[in-house]
mmCIF file of C-alpha atoms in Angstrom:
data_model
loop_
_atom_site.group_PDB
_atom_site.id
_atom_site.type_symbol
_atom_site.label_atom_id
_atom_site.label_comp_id
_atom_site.label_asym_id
_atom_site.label_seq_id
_atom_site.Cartn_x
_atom_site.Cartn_y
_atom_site.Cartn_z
ATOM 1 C CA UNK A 403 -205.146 126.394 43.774
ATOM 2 C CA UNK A 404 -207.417 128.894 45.884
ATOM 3 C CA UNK A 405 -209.283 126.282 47.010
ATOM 4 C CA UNK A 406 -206.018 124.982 48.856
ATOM 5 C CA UNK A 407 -205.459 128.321 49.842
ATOM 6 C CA UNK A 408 -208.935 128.273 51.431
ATOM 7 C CA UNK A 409 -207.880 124.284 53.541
ATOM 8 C CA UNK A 410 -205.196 125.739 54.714
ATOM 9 C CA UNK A 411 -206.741 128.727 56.524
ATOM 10 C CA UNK A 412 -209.699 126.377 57.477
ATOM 11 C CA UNK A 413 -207.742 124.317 59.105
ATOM 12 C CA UNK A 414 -206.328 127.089 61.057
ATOM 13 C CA UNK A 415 -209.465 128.402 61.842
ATOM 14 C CA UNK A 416 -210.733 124.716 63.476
ATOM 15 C CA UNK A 417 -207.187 125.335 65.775
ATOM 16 C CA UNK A 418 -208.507 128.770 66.804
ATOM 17 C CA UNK A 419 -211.885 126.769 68.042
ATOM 18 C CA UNK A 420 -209.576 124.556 69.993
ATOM 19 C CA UNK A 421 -207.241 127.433 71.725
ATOM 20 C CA UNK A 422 -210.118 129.241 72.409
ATOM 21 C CA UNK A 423 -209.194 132.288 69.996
ATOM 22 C CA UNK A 424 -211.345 134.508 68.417
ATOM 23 C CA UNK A 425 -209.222 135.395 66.014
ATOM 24 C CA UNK A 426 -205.353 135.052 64.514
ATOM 25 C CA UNK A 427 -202.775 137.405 63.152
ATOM 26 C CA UNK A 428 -200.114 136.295 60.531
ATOM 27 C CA UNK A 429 -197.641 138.022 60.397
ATOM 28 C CA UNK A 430 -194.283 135.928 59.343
ATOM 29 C CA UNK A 431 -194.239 136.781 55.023
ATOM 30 C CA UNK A 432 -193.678 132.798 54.229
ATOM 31 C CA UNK A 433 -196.909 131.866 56.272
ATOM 32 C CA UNK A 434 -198.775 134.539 54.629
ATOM 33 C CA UNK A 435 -198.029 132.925 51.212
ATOM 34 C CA UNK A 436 -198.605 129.899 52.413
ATOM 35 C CA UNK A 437 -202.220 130.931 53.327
ATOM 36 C CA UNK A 438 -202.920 132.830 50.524
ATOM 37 C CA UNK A 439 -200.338 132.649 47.588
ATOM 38 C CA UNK A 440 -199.481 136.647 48.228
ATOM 39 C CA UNK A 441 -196.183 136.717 48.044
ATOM 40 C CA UNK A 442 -195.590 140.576 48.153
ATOM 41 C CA UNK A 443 -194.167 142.266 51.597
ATOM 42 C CA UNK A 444 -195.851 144.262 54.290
ATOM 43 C CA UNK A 445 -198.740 142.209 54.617
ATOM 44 C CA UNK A 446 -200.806 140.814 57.831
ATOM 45 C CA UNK A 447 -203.711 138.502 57.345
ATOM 46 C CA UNK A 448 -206.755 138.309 59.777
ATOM 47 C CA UNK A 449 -208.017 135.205 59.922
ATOM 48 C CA UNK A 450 -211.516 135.111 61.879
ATOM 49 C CA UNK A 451 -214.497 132.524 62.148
ATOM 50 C CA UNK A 452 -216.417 134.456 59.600
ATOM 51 C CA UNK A 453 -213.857 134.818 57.365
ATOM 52 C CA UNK A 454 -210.030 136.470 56.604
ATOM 53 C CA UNK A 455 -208.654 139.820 54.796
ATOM 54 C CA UNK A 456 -205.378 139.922 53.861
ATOM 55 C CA UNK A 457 -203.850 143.399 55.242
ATOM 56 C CA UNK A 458 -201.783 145.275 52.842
ATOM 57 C CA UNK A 459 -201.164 148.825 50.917
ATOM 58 C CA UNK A 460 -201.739 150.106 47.398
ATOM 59 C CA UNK A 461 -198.654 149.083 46.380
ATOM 60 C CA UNK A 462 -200.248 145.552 45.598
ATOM 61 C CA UNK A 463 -203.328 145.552 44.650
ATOM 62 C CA UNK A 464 -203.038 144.256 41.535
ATOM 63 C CA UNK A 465 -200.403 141.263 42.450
ATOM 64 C CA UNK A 466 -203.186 140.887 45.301
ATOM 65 C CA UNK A 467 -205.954 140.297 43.022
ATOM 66 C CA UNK A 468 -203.966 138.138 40.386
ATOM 67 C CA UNK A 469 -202.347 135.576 43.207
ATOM 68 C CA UNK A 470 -205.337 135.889 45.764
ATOM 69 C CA UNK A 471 -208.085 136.030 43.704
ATOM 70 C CA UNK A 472 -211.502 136.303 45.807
ATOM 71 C CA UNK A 473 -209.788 136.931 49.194
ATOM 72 C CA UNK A 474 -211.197 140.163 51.178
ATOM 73 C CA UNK A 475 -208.206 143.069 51.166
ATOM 74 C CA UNK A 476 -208.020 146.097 53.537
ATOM 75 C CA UNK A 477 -205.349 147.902 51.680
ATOM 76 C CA UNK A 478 -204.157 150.843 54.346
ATOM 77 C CA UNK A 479 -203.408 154.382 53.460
ATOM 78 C CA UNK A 480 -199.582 155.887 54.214
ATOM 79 C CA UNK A 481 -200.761 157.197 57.498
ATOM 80 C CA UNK A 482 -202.102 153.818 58.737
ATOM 81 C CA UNK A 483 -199.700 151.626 60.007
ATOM 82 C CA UNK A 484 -200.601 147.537 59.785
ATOM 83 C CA UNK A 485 -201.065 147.058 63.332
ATOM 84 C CA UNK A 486 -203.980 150.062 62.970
ATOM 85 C CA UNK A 487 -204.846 148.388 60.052
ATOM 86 C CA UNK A 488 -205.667 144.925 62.506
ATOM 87 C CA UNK A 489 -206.666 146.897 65.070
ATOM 88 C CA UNK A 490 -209.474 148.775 62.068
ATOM 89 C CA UNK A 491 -209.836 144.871 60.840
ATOM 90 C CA UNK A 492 -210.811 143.115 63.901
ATOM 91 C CA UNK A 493 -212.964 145.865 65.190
ATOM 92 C CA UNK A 494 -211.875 148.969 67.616
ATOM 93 C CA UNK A 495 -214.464 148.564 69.544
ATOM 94 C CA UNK A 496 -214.686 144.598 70.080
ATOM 95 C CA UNK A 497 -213.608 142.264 72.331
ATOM 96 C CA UNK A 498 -211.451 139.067 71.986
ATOM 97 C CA UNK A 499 -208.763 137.003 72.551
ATOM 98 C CA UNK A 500 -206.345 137.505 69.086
ATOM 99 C CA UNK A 501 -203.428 134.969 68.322
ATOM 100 C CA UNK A 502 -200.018 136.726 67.386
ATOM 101 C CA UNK A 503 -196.746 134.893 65.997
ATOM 102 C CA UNK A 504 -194.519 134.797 68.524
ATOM 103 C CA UNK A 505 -191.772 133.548 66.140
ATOM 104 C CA UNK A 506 -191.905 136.394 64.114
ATOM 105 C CA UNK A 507 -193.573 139.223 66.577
ATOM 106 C CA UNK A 508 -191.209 141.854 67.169
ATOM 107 C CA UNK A 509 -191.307 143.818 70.973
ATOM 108 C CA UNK A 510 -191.806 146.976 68.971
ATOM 109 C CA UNK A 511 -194.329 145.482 66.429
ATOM 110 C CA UNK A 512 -195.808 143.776 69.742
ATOM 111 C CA UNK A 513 -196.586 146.963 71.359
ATOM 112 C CA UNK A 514 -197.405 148.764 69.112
ATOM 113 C CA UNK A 515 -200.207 145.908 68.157
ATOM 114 C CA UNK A 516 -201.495 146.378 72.037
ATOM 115 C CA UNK A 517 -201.608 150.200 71.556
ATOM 116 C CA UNK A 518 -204.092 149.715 68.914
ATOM 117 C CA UNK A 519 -205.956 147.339 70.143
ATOM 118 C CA UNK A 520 -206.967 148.280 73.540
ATOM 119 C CA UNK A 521 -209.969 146.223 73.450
ATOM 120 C CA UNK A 522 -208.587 143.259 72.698
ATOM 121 C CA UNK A 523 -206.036 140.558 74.377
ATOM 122 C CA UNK A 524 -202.779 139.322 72.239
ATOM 123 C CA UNK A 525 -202.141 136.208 73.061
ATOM 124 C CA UNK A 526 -198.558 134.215 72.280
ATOM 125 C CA UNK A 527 -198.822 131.292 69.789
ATOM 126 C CA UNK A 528 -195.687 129.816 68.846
ATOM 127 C CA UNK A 529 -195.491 127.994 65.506
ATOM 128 C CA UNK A 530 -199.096 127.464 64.599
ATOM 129 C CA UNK A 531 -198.793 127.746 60.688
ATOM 130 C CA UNK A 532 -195.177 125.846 60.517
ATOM 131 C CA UNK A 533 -197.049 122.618 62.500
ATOM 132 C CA UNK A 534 -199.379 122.483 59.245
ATOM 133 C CA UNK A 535 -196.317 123.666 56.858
ATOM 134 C CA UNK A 536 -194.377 120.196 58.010
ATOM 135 C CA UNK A 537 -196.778 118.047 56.221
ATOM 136 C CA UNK A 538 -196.408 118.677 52.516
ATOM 137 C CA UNK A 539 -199.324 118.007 49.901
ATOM 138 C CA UNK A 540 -198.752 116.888 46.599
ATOM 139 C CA UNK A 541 -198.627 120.305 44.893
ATOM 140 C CA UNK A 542 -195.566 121.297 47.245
ATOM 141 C CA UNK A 543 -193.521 118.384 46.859
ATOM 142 C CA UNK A 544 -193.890 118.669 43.309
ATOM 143 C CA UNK A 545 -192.627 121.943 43.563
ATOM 144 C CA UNK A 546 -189.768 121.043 45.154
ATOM 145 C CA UNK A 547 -188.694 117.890 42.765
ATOM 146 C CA UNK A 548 -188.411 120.951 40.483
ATOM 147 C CA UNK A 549 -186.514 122.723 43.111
ATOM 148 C CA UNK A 550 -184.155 119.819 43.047
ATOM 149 C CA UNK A 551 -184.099 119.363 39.751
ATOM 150 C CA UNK A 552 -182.935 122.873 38.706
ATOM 151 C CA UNK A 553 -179.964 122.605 41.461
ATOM 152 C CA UNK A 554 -178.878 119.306 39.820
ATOM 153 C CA UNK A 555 -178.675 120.297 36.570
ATOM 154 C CA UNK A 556 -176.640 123.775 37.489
ATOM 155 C CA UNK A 557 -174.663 121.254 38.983
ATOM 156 C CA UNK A 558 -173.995 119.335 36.253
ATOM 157 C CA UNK A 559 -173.330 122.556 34.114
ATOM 158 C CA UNK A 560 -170.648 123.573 36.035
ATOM 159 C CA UNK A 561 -169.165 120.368 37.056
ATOM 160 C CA UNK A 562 -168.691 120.266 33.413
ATOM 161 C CA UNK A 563 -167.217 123.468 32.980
ATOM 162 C CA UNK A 564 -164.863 124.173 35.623
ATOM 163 C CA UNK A 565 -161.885 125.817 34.544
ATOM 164 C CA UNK A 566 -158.254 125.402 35.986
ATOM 165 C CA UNK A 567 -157.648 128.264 38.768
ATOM 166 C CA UNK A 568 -161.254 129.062 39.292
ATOM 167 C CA UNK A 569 -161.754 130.336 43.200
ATOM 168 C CA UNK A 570 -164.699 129.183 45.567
ATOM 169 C CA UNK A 571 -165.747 132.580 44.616
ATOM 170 C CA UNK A 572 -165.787 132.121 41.498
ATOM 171 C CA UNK A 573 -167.229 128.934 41.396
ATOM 172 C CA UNK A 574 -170.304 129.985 44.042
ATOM 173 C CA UNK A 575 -170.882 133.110 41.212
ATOM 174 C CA UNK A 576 -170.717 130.775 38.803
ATOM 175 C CA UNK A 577 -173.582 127.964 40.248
ATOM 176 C CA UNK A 578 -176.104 130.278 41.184
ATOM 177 C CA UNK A 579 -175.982 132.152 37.860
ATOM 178 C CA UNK A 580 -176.442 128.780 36.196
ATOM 179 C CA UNK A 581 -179.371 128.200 38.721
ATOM 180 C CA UNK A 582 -181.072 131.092 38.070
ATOM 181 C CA UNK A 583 -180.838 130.269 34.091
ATOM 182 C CA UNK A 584 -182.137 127.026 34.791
ATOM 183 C CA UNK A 585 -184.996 128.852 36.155
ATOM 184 C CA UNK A 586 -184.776 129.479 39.876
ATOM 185 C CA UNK A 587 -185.706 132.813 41.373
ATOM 186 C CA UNK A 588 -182.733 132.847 44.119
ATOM 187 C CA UNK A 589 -180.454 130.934 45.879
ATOM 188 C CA UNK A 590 -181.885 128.563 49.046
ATOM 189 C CA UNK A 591 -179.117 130.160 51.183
ATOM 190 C CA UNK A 592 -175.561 131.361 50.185
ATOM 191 C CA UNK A 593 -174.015 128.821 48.806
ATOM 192 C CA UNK A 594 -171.540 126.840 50.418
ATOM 193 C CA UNK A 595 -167.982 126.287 48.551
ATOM 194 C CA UNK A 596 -164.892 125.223 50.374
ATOM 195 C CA UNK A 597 -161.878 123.856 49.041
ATOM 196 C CA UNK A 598 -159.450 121.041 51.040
ATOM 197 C CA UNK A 599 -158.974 122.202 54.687
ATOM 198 C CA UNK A 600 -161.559 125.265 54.294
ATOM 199 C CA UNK A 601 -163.414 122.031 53.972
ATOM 200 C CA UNK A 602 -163.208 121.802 57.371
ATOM 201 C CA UNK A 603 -166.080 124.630 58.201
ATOM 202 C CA UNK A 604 -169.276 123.051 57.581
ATOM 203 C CA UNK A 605 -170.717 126.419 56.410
ATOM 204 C CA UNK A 606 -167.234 127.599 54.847
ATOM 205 C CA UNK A 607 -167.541 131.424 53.490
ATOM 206 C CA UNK A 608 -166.154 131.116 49.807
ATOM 207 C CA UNK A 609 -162.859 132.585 49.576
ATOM 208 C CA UNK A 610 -159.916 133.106 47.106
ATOM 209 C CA UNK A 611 -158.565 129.448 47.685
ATOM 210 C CA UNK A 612 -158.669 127.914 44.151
ATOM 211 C CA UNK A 613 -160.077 124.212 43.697
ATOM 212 C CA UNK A 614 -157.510 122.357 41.629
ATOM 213 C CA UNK A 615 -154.999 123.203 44.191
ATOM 214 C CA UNK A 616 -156.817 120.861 46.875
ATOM 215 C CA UNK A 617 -157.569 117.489 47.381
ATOM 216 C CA UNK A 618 -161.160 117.885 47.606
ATOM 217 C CA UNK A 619 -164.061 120.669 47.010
ATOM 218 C CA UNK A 620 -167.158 120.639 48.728
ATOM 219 C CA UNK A 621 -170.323 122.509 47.747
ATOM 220 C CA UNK A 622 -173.295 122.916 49.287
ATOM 221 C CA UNK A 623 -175.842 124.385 47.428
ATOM 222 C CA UNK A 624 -180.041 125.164 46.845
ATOM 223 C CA UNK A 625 -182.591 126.861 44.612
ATOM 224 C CA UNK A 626 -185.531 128.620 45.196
ATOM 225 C CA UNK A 627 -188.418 127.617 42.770
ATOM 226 C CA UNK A 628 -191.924 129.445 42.970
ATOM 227 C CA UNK A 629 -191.489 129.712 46.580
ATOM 228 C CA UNK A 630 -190.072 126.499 47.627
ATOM 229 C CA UNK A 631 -186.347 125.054 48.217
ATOM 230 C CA UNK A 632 -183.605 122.462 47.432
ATOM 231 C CA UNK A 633 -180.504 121.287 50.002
ATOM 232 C CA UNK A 634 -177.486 119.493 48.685
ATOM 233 C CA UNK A 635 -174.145 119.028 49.149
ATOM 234 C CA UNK A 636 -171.325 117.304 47.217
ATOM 235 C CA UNK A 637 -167.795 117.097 47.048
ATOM 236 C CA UNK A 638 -165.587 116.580 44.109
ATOM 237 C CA UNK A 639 -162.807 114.513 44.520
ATOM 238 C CA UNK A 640 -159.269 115.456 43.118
ATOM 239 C CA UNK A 641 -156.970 113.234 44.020
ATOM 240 C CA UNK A 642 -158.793 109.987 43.951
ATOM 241 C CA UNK A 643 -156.196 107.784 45.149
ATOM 242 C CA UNK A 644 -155.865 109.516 48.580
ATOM 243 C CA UNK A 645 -157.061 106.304 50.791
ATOM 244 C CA UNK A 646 -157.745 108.966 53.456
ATOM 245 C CA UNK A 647 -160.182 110.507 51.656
ATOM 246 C CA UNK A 648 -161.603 107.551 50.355
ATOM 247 C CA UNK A 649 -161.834 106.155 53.423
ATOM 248 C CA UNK A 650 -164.123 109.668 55.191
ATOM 249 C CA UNK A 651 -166.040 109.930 52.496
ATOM 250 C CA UNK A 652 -167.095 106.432 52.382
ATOM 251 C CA UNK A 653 -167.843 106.530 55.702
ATOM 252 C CA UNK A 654 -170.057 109.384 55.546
ATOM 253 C CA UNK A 655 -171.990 107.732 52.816
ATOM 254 C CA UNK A 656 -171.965 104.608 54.683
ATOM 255 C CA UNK A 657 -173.323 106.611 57.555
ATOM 256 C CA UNK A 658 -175.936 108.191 55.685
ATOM 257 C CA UNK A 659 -177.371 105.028 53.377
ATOM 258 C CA UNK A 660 -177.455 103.562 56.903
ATOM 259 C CA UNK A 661 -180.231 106.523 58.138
ATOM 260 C CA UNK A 662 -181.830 106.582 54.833
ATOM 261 C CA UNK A 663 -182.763 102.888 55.418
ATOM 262 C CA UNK A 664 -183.813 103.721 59.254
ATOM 263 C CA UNK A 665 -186.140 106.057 58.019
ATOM 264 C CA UNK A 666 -189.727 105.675 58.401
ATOM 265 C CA UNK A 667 -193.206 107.335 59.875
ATOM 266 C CA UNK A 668 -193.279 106.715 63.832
ATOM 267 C CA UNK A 669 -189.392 107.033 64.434
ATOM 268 C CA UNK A 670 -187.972 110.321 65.710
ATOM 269 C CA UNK A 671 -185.592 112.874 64.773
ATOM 270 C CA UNK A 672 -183.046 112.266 67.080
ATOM 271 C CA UNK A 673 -183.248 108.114 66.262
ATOM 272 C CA UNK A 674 -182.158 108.746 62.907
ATOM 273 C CA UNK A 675 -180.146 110.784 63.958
ATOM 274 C CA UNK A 676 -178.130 108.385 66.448
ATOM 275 C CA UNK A 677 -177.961 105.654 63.805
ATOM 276 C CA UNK A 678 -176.054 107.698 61.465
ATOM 277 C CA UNK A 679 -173.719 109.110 64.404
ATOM 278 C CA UNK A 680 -173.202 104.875 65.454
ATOM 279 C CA UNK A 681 -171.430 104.914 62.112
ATOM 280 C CA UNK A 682 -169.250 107.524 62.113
ATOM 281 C CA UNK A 683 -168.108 106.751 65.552
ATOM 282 C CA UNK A 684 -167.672 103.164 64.739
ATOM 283 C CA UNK A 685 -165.080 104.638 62.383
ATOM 284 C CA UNK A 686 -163.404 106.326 64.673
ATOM 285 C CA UNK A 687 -165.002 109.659 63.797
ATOM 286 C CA UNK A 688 -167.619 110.329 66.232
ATOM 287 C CA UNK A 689 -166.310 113.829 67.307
ATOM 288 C CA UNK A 690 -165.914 115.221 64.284
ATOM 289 C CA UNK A 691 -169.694 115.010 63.393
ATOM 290 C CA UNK A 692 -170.400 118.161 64.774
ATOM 291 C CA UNK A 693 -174.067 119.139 63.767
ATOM 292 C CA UNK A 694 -177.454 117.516 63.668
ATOM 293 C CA UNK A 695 -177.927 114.583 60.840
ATOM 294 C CA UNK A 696 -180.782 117.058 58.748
ATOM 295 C CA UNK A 697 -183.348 119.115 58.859
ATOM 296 C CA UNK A 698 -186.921 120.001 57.542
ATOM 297 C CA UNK A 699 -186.986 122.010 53.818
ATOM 298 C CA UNK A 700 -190.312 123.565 52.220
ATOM 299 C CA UNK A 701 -190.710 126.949 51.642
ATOM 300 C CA UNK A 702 -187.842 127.674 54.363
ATOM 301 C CA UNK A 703 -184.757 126.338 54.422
ATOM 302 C CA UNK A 704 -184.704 125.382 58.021
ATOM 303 C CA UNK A 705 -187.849 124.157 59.026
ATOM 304 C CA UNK A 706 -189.261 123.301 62.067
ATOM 305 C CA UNK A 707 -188.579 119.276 62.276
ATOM 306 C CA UNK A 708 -184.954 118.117 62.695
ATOM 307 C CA UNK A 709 -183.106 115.048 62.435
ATOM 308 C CA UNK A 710 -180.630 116.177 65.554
ATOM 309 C CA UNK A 711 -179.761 114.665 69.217
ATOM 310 C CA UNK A 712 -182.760 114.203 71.255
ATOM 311 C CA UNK A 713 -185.241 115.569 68.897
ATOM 312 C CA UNK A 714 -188.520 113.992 69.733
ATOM 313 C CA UNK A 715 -190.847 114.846 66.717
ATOM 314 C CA UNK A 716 -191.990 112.044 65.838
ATOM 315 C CA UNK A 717 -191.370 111.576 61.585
ATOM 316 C CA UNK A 718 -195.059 111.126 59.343
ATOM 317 C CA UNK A 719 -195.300 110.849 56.119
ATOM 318 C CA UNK A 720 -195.337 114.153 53.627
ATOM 319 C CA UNK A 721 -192.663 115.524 55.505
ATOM 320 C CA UNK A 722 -189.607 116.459 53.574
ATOM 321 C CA UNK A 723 -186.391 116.451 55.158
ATOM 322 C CA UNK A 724 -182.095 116.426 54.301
ATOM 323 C CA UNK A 725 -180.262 113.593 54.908
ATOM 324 C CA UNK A 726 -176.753 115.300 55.462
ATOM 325 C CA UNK A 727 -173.776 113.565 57.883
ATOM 326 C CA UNK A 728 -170.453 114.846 57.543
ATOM 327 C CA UNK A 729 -166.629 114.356 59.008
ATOM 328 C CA UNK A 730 -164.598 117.461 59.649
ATOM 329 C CA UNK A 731 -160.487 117.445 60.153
ATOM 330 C CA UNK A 732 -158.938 120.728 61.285
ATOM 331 C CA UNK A 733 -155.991 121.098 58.747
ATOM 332 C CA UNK A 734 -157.192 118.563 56.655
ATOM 333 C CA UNK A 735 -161.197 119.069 54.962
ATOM 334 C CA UNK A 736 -164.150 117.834 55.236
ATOM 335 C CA UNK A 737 -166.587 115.566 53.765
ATOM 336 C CA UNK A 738 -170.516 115.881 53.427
ATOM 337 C CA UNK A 739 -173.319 113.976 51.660
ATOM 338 C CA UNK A 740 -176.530 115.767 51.364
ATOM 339 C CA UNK A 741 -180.075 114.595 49.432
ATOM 340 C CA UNK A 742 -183.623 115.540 50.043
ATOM 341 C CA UNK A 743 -186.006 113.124 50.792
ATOM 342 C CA UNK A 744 -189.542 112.559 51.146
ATOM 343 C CA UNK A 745 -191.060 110.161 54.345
ATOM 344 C CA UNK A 746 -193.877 107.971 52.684
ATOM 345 C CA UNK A 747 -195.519 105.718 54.943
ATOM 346 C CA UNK A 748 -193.355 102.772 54.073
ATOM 347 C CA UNK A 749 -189.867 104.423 54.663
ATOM 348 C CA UNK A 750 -188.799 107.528 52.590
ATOM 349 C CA UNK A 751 -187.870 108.644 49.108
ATOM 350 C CA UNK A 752 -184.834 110.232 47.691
ATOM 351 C CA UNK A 753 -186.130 113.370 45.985
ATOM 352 C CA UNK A 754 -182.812 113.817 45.078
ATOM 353 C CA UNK A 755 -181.322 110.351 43.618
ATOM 354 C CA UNK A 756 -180.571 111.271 40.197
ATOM 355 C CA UNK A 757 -177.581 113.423 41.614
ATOM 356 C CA UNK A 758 -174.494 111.233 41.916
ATOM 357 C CA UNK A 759 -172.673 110.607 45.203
ATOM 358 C CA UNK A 760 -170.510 107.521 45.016
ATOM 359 C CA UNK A 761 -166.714 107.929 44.947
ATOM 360 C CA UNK A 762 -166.083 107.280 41.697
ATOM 361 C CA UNK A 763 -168.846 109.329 40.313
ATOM 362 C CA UNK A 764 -167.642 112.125 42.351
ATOM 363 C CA UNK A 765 -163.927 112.507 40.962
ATOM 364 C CA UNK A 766 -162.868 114.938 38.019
#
């Protein structure tokens, strides 16, 4: 695994050729694990033509050694700050042109950097490491089928346990407990649970509204495995024979089998996009799809690539996105159908197929 760790920074270092950089700062924590498998806080890395050195304190040196074996440390004292600590790194007295994260750069962290490095000129680079991080290797979408996985099975666990009178509340407790026993280390995001017309709000805040009282619960839901995450959504149906219903959530899932199928290296975003929204509208429903079709997943939840109106990134394959169209009714609910999937360089793959989504399946 170092070795990856090693292609990944040499690939950034080959960019830094090209922007005419002599060296790079890291600064955002998920880009520093994904460059060196650290995945402690307060940490820079350096990443030069003659090498990198991960920037740190004594607080983890050991977790240094065991996830980053080999890699060059400069662990800082209490009185050294980590901008001194680059500024120490990269040479006081030494000239250059240094690449900073703009993304994650605060104005205070940004000049504080230039107070310490006099010498030196900061230059702006705006999602360097996240370019690479949208084309996953085999190793992290493995890790993310087991991401998947472990939110499915929760899933099921509670689906199959879910007692009369239980709240969104209780239920949102209750599915990220039984994620983190099927072995996740956190939550994606907070979880999602909304019941009938709390529905309604795509990212619904659970409340005290109780699910067997509604027609309809929808729960949207992730786990974090070893560093990367899941995205799904569901909704248990109550009342089964409410043609309304029926009828919304079989167009969403019309809507999104249709994008599923459009999917494929060379199209864009905002194409798939538009061929899920054709659906909905032919339905009658095109205003109340509200938010972009899906987005990118890895190691963040929102990534940089987006299935969304006019998005022009153009899809390859390793690139993992969500597949997630939805219908929202003030008063009423809401209905939305979220999987994972992998682009191949035929068309995609449903990371996520093992978790039912037809109607039928979907009632209890």
């Amino acid at each position: 695994m170092a070795d990856t760790f090693l292609l990944r920074r040499d690939k950034i270092r080959n960019s830094l050729k090209k922007r005419r950089l002599n060296a790079f700062l890291v600064t955002h924590p998920i880009n520093v694990r994904y460059l060196t498998g650290f995945t402690g806080g307060d940490s820079f890395l350096v990443i030069k033509p003659e090498g990198d050195i991960l920037l740190s304190d004594s607080r983890f040196t050991i977790q240094i050694e065991e996830e980053s074996p080999g890699l060059e440390t400069f662990i800082r004292n209490s009185a050294t700050s980590l901008c001194q600590a680059a500024a120490k790194t990269l040479g006081l007295k030494t000239f250059g042109t240094l690449g900073v994260e703009s993304r994650s750069m605060t104005i205070a962290r940004h000049t504080a950097l230039l107070d310490a490095l006099s010498t030196w000129q900061a230059v702006p680079i705006d999602g360097l490491v996240e370019e690479f991080r949208q084309i996953k290797d085999r190793g992290e979408v493995a890790q993310i089928r087991k991401a998947v996985d472990v939110a499915h099975r929760a899933f099921v666990d509670l689906r199959e346990s879910l007692r009369p009178g239980a709240t969104e509340i209780e239920i949102r407790n209750d599915l990220e407990y039984r994620m983190r026993v099927r072995g996740a280390e956190e939550k994606s995001f907070p979880t999602i649970v909304g019941a009938g017309p709390r529905a309604a709000l795509p990212h619904a805040v659970p409340g005290t509204t109780t699910w067997d009282s509604q027609s309809h619960l929808l729960i949207d839901w992730g786990a974090l495995v070893d560093g990367y995450m899941s995205d799904l959504t569901r909704v248990l149906i109550r009342e089964p024979k409410d043609r309304k219903l029926r009828k919304i959530y079989e167009t969403v899932l019309q809507a999104q089998r249709a994008a599923i199928a459009a999917i494929r290296p060379g199209k864009t975003g905002g194409e798939i996009h538009d061929v899920a929204h054709a659906v909905i509208k032919d339905a009658g429903y095109g205003k109340h799809f509200t938010h972009g079709l899906g987005h990118a997943v890895g190691m963040e939840i929102h990534e940089s690539t987006r299935f969304a109106p006019g998005h022009a990134t153009v899809l390859k394959p390793g690139m993992v996105m969500t597949v997630e169209p939805g219908i929202y009714l003030k008063d009423w609910g809401g209905v939305r159908i979220e999987d994972d999937i992998l682009i191949t360089r035929t068309g995609c793959e449903i990371l996520s197929r093992h978790v039912p989504r037809e109607f039928d399946e979907m009632v209890i």
